[in-house]
XYZ file of C-alpha atoms in Angstrom:
575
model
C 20.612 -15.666 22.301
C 22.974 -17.170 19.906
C 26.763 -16.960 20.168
C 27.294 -13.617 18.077
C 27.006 -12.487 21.931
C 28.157 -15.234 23.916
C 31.353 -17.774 23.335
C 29.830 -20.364 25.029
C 26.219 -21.713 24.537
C 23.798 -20.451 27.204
C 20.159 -21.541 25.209
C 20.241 -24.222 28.681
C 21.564 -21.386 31.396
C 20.723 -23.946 34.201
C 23.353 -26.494 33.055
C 26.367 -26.626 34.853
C 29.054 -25.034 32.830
C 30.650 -27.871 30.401
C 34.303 -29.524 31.220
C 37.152 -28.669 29.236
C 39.723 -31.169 28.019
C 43.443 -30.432 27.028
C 46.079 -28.688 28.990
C 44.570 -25.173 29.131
C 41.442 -26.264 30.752
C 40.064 -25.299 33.897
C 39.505 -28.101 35.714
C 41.860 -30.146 36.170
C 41.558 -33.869 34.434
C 42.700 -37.285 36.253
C 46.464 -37.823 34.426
C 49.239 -40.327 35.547
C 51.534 -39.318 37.986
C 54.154 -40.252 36.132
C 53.034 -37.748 32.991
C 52.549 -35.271 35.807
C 55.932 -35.468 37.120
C 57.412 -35.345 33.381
C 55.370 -32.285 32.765
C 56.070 -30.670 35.988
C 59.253 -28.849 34.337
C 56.733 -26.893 31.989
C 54.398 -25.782 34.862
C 55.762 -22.048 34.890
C 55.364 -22.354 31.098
C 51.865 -23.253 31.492
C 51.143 -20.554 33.524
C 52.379 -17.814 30.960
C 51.200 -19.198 28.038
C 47.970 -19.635 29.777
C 48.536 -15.478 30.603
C 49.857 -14.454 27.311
C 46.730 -16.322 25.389
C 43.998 -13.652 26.960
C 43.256 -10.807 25.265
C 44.056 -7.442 26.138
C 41.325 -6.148 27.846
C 41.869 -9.407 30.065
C 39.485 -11.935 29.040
C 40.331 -14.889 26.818
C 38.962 -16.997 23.769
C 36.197 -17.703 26.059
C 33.143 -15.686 28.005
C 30.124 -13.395 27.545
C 30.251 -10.351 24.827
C 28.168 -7.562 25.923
C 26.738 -5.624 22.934
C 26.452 -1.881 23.911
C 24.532 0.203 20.848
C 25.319 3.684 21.974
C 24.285 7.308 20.294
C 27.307 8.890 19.381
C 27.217 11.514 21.778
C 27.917 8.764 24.143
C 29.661 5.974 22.412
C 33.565 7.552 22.929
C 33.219 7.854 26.806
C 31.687 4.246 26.752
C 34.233 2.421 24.427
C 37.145 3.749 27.139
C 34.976 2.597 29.968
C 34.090 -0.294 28.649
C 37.727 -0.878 27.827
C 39.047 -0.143 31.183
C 36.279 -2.013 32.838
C 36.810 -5.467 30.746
C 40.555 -4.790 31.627
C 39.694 -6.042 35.313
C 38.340 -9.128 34.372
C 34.629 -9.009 35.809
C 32.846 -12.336 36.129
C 29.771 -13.738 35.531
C 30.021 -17.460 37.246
C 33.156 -18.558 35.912
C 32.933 -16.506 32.591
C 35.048 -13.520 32.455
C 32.548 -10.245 30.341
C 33.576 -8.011 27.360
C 31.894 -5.218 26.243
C 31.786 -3.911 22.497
C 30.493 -0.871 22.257
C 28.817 -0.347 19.037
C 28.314 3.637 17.842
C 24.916 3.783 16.145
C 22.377 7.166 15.637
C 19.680 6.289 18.519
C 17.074 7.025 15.383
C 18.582 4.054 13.413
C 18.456 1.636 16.453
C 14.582 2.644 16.944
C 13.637 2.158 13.573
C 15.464 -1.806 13.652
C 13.811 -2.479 16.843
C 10.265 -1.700 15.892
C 10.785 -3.384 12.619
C 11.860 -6.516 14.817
C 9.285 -5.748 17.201
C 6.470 -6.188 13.896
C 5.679 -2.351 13.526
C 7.090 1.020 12.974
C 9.272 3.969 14.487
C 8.770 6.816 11.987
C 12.252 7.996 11.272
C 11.715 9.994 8.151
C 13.041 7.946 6.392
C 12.813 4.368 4.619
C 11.786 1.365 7.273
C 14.670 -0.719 8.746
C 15.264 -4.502 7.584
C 13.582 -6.988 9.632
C 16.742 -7.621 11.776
C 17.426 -11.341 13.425
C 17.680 -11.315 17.541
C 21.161 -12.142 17.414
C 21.776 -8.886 14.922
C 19.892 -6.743 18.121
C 22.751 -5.270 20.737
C 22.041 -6.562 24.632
C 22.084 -3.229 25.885
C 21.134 0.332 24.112
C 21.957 3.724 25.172
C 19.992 6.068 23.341
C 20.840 9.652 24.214
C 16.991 10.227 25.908
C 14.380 8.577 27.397
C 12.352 9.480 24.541
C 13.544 7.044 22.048
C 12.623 4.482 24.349
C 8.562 5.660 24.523
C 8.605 5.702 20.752
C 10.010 1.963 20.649
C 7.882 1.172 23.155
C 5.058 2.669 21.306
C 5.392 -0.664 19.092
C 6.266 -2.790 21.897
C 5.799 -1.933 25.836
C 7.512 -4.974 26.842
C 11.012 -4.348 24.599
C 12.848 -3.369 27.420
C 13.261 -3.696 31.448
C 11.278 -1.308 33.538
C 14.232 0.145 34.795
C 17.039 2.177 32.164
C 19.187 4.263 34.865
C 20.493 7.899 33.287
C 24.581 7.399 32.833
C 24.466 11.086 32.098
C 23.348 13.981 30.894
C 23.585 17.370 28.094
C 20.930 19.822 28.058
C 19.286 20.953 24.823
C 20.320 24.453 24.261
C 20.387 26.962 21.150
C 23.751 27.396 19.264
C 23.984 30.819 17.796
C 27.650 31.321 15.722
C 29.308 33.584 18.238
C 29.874 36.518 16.192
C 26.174 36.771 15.775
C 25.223 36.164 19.835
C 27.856 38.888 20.639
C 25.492 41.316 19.076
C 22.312 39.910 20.827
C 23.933 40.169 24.205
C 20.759 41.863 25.651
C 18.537 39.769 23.885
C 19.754 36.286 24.457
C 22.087 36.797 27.416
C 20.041 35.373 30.247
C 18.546 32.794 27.900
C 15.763 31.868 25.967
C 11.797 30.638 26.939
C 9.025 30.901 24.869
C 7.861 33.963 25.592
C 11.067 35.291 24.069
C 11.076 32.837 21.315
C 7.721 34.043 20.293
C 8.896 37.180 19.549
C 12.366 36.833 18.060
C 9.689 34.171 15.479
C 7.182 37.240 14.930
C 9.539 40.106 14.745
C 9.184 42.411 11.872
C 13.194 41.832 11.376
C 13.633 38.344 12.375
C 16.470 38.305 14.562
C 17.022 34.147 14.241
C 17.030 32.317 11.173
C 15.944 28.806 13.180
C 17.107 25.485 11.672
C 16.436 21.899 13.143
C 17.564 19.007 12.528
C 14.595 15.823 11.571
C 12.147 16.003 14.551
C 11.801 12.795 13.945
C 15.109 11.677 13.861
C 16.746 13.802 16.826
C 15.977 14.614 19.962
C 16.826 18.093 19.904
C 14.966 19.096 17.228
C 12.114 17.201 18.572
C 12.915 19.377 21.795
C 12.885 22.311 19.270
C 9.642 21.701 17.857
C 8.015 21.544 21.108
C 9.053 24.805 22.072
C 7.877 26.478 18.845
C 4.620 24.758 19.600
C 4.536 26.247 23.246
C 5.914 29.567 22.016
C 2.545 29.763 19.614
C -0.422 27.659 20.553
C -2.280 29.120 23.278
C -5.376 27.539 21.806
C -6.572 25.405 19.058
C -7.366 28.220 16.987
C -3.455 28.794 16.495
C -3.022 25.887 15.466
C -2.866 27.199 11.656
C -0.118 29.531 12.541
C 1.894 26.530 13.887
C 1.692 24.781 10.728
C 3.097 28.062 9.045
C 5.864 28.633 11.929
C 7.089 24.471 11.136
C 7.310 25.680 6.983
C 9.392 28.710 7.551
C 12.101 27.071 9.607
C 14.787 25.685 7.974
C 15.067 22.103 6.238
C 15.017 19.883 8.346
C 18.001 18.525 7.574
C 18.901 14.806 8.601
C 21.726 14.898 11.128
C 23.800 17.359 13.278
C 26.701 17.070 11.323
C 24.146 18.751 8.259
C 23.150 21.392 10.140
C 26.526 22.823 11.351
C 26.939 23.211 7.631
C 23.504 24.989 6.988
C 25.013 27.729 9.155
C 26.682 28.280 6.068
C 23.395 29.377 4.241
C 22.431 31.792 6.305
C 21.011 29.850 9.342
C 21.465 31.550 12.964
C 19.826 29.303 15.428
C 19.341 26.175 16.000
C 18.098 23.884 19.239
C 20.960 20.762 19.912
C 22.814 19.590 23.068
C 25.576 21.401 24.896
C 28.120 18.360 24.114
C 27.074 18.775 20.786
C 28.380 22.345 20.949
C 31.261 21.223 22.655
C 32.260 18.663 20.217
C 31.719 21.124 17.689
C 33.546 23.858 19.209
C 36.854 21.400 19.845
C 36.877 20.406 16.147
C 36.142 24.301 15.238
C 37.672 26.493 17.555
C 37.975 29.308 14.592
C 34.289 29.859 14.400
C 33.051 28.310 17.192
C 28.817 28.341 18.879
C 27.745 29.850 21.330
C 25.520 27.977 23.870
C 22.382 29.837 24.630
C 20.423 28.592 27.024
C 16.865 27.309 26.443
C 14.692 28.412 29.713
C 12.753 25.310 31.233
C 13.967 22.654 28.033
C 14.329 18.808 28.071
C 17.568 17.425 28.867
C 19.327 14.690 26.899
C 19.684 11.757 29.583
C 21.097 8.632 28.419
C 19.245 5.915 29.517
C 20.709 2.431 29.935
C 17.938 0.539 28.587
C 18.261 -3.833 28.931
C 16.341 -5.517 26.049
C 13.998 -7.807 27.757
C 13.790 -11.562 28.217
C 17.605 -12.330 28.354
C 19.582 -15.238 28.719
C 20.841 -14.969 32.711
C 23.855 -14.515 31.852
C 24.035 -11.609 29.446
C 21.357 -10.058 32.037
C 23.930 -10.487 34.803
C 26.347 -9.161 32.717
C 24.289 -6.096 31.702
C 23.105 -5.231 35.325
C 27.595 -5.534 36.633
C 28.570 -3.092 33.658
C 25.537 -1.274 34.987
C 26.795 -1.146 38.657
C 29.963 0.076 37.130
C 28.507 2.869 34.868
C 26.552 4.470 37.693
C 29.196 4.227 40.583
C 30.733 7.418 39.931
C 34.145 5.801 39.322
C 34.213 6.955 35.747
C 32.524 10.256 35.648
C 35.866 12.028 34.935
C 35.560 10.160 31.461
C 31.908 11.262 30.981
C 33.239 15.130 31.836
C 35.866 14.972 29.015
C 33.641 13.966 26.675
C 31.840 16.737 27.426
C 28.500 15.043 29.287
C 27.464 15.921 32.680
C 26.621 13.494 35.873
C 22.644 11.902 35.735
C 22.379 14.833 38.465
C 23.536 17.880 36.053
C 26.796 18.577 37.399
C 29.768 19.183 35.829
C 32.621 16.892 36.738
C 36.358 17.806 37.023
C 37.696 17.627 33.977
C 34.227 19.237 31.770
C 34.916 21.610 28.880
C 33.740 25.413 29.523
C 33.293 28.605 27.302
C 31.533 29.811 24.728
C 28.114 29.867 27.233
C 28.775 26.111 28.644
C 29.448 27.060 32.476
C 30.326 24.373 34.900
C 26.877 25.458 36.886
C 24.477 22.317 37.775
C 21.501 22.403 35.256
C 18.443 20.927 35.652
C 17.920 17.499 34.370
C 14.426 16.914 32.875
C 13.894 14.107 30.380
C 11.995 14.220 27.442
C 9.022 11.490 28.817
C 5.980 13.209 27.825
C 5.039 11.121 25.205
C 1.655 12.696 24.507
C 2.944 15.815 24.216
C 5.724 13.910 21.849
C 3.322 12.712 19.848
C 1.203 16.080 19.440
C 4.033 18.472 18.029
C 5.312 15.121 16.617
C 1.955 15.095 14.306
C 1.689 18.703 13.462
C 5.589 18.568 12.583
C 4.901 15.599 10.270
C 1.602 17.713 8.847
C 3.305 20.755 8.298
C 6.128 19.402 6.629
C 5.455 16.148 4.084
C 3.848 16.318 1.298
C -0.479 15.133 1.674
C -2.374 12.712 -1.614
C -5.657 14.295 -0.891
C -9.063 14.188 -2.372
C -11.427 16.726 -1.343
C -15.114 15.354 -1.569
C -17.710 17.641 -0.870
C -21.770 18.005 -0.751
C -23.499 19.422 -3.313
C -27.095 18.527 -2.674
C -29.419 21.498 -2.087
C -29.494 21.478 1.637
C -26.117 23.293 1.312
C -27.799 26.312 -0.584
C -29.159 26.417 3.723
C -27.392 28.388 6.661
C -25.263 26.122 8.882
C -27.833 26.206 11.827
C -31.208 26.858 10.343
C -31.387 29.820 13.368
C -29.822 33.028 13.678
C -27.009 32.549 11.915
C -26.835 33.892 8.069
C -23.843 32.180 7.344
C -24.598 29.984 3.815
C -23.422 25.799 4.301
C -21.687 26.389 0.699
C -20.670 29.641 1.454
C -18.424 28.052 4.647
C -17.028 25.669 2.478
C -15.855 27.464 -0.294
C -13.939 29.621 3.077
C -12.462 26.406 4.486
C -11.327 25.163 1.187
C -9.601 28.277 0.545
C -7.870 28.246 3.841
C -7.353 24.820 4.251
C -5.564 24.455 0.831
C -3.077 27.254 2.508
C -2.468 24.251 4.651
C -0.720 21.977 2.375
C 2.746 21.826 1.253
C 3.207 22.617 -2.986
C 4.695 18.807 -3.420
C 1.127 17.511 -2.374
C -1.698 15.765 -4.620
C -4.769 17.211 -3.802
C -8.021 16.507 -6.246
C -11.679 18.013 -5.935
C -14.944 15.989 -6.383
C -18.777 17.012 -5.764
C -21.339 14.535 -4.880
C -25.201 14.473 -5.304
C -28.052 13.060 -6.955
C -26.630 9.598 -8.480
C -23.211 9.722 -7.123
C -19.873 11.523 -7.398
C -18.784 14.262 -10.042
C -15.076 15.072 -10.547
C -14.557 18.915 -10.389
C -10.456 19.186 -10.741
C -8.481 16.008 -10.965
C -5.545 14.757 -8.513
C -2.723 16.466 -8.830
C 0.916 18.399 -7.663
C 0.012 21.394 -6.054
C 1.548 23.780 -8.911
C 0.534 27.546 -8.665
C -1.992 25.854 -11.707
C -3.805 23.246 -9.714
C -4.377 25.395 -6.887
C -5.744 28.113 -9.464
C -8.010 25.666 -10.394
C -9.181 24.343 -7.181
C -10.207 27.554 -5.943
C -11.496 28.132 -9.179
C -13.509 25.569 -8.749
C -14.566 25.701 -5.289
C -16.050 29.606 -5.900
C -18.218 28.168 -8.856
C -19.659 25.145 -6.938
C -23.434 26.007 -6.109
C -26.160 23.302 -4.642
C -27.588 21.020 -7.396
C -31.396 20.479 -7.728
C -31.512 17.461 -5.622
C -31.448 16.214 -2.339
C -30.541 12.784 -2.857
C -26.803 12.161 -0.483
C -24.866 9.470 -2.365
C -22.690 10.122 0.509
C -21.806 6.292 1.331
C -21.113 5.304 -2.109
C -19.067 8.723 -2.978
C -16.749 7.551 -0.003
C -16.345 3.527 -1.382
C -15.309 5.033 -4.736
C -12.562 8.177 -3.817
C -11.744 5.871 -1.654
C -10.946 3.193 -4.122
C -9.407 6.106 -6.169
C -6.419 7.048 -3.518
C -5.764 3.132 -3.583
C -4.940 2.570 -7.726
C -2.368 5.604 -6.880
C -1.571 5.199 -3.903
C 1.882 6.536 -3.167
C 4.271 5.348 0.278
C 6.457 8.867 0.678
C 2.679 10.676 1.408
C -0.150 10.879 3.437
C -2.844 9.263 1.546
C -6.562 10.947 2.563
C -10.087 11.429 1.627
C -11.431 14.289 3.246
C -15.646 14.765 2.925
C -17.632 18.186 3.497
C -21.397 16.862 4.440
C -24.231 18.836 5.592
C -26.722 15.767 5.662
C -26.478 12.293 6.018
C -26.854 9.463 3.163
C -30.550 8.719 2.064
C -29.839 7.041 -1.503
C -30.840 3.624 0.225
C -26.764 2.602 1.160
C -26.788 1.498 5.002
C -23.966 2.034 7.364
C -22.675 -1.078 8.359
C -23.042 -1.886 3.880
C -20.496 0.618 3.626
C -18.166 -0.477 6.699
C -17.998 -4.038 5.333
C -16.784 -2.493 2.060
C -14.165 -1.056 3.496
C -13.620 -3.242 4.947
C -12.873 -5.379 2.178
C -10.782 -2.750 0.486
C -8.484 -2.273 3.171
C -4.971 -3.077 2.698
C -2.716 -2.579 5.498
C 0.748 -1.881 3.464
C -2.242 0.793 1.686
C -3.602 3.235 4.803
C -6.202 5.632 3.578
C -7.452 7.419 6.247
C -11.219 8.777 5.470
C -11.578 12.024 7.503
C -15.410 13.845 7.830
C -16.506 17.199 8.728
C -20.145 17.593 9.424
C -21.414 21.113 8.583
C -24.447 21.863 10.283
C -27.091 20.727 12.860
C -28.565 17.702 10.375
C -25.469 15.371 10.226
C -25.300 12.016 12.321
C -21.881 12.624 14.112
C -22.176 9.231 15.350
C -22.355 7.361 11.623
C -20.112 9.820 10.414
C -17.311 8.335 13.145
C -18.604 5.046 12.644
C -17.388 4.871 8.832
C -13.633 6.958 10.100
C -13.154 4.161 12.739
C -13.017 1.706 9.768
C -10.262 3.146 8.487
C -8.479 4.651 11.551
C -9.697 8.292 10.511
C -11.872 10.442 12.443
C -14.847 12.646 12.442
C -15.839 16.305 13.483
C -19.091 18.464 13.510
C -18.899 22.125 13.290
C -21.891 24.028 13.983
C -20.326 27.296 14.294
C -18.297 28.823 10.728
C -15.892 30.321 12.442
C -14.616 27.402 14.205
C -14.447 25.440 10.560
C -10.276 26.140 9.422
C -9.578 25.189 13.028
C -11.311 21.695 13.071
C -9.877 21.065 9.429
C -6.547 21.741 10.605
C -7.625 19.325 13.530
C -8.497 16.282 11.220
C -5.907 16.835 9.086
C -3.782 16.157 12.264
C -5.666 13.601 13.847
């Protein structure tokens, strides 16, 4: 660790700590008496000089710096603690410890570390500068537990097992006051999904819901979870998930945004009870009224260690611990308006406006699966898709999807799930149509912006397709080539994907593992292009079809029954 956090060199921790020379030293060095006895007049002078020379919060020139990156929610209660606490002069060996507290969004800490780390934290946003060690802080207090799965999503190891709570906020809804006076019997004993559901499906909506980046914050990632519980009781409503995520509002990038979208009409919106608290002190004209979100994640504030540390600044790191968790400070937690690891509401904790000084549960945000599922149909729902539809036209489609009892026409089912499924993108997404059959691929309706035009055309297109003469499947060498397609264009700010309708499996002489080295080949990691397949029917080869999506980290479905076909497009899209 180099010496932006330490004054003195620890790269050799086991050395014994070096001698200083000159009068302010520590040790003492070997003098003549009779320069002693001259000097002996000054001694008291010494001794002041010696005091006066240390900083304020009593350590001098000399020690260990702590670096503390805290989320702002916490960073004001932390800076006077840490001040206070580097006041009494703690010790590591014979070095006395500072801590700087540094206020940073726990979103733009996340995305430096997995940048560091070699990978990625998706923040919405534009990937973090590959940061040096020293630029990294010691110590980081996000404000959840869940910022630490998603770094640890790029890197398990990043920080100690253990990252005590120092406190805690629930997630709750803030409704402007005037507007929660008049929904008294409708919000007054809270809000859980059941309820949520139906303020969402109400003829007369009676909340306008905003959130702030999923992505970004935990609340709204807290928010988005709920609407997913609140709808999805099964796969098959998945669809009306995706349609739930468009009609809420923005998402807008920070907290401080959405207290102004209230402006525009917004009435609801899911963030933490000190955020309504802060917001409340600063606004006490208009001020939000807590609501309380039944059975929600809590904000806990985990003091997480970056691993591998010098001794040292890991001593140091596990005393300002000690001293975080002892309860001496929670008074300075409570006026900031955060509650004890336990819930509880300290002397000294703001009330009113629906924040009561009643315990509340304290349940982190740790399910990382269920993170990363609302997490993916969020990021579906809401950013634009560079898509290129490439469906089978061979004459097998002109057949019913199971050759049985069932009427329903291969072509017929596609030309539904096209129609559906381009319902399912947003209007600032590419999406292109090609055919394949016979000698190869045919472009129907070129790539494009989703303009009231191209998707004219698309389903124009799609309602004229009919089963060529043939039943020659180019499908291997269709994929190679819209694959190649999405690269030459291939554009960062979307989700670049070739998505192929197939009722058969390829018989123009291609073999599978021909086609995997291609892609092979054509794979270029700062260039993901996800291939996604749907097999239609009882004839495909579900196991080549998810041999060729493994190659380029896509994935594969059959569907054997039609109604079951918007459903598991939704699903790949999402995979």
């Amino acid at each position: 660790m180099s010496g932006r956090h330490i004054r003195r060199g620890w790269d050799a921790p086991e050395a014994p700590a070096p001698r200083r020379t000159g009068l302010f030293g520590r040790r003492a060095v070997r003098i003549p008496v009779i320069i002693i006895s001259a000097l002996s007049v000054c001694g008291l002078a010494t001794v002041v000089l010696r005091s006066v020379s240390a900083d304020a919060d009593g350590c001098g020139s000399a020690g260990i710096t702590l670096t503390v990156a805290a989320d702002p929610a916490i960073a004001p209660a932390l800076t006077e603690i840490g001040n206070r606490w580097s006041a009494t002069s703690p010790m590591v060996g014979e070095d006395c410890v500072r801590v700087e507290v540094i206020e940073k969004a726990s979103h733009e800490v996340a995305n430096s570390l997995g940048t560091w780390a070699g990978g990625a934290v998706d923040v919405a946003g534009k990937a973090a500068p590959t940061p040096a060690d020293s630029e990294l802080p010691v110590v980081w207090v996000p404000d959840s537990t869940y910022w630490l799965g998603r770094v640890r999503g790029v890197d398990r190891d990043m920080f100690d097992a253990t990252a005590p709570s120092l406190a805690a906020s629930p997630v709750v809804l803030a409704v402007p006051e005037t507007v929660a006076r008049n929904l008294t019997d409708k919000l007054g004993s809270g809000v859980d999904a059941t309820l949520l559901k139906s303020l969402l499906f109400a003829k007369t909506p009676v909340l306008k819901l905003g959130v702030v980046e999923p992505r970004r914050d935990t609340a709204g990632m807290v928010g988005a979870m709920m609407l997913s519980d609140a709808v999805v009781a099964s796969e098959a409503d998945l669809p009306a998930l995706v349609a739930v995520y468009r009609g809420i509002g923005g998402p807008v990038p920070d907290t401080g945004a959405l207290w102004k979208a209230y402006a525009a009409g917004m009435t609801g919106a899911p963030v933490s009870e000190q955020a309504v608290i802060a917001y409340n002190a600063a606004t006490p004209k208009a001020p939000m009224a807590a609501v309380t979100l039944a059975q929600a994640p809590t904000l806990d504030f985990p003091y997480a260690v970056r691993a591998r540390q010098p001794r040292p600044l890991a001593a140091a790191a596990a005393l300002f611990s000690q001293a975080l968790i002892s309860g001496e400070y929670k008074a300075v937690f409570a006026e900031k308006g955060l509650r004890s690891p336990e819930g509880e509401a300290s002397t000294g904790f703001p009330t009113g406006h629906g924040v009561t000084s009643n315990t509340v549960f304290v349940q982190p945000l740790n399910d990382m699966n269920k993170v990363r599922g609302a997490m993916t149909a969020w990021v579906a729902a809401k950013t634009p898709s560079r898509v290129i539809a490439l469906v089978d036209a061979t004459s097998s489609m002109g057949r019913t999807m199971t050759g049985g009892g069932n009427t329903a026409v291969r072509m017929q089912v596609l030309r539904s799930a096209a129609e559906k499924g381009l319902k399912l993108f947003t209007d600032d997404s590419e999406v292109g149509l090609w055919a394949f059959a016979g000698p190869g691929h045919q472009p129907l309706v070129p790539l494009a912006e989703l303009t009231k035009s191209q998707r004219n055309k698309l389903n124009g297109a799609v309602n004229q397709a009919s089963p060529a003469p043939t039943d020659i499947c180019p499908l291997y060498k269709s994929i190679i080539d819209g694959y190649r397609e999405l690269l030459k264009g291939y554009d960062p700010s979307r989700s670049n994907t070739l998505v192929v309708f197939t009722d058969s499996r390829d018989n123009s002489g291609m073999s599978l593992r021909a086609v995997q080295k291609e892609l092979e080949k054509l794979a270029d990691v700062t260039k993901p292009v996800r291939v996604v397949l749907l097999g239609l029917g009882p004839d495909v080869k579900l196991a080549d079809l998810q041999a060729v999506a493994d190659t380029t980290g896509g994935v594969a479905f059959q569907v054997t029954d039609p109604s079951q076909m918007q459903t598991i497009f939704l699903k790949a899209l999402l995979a």
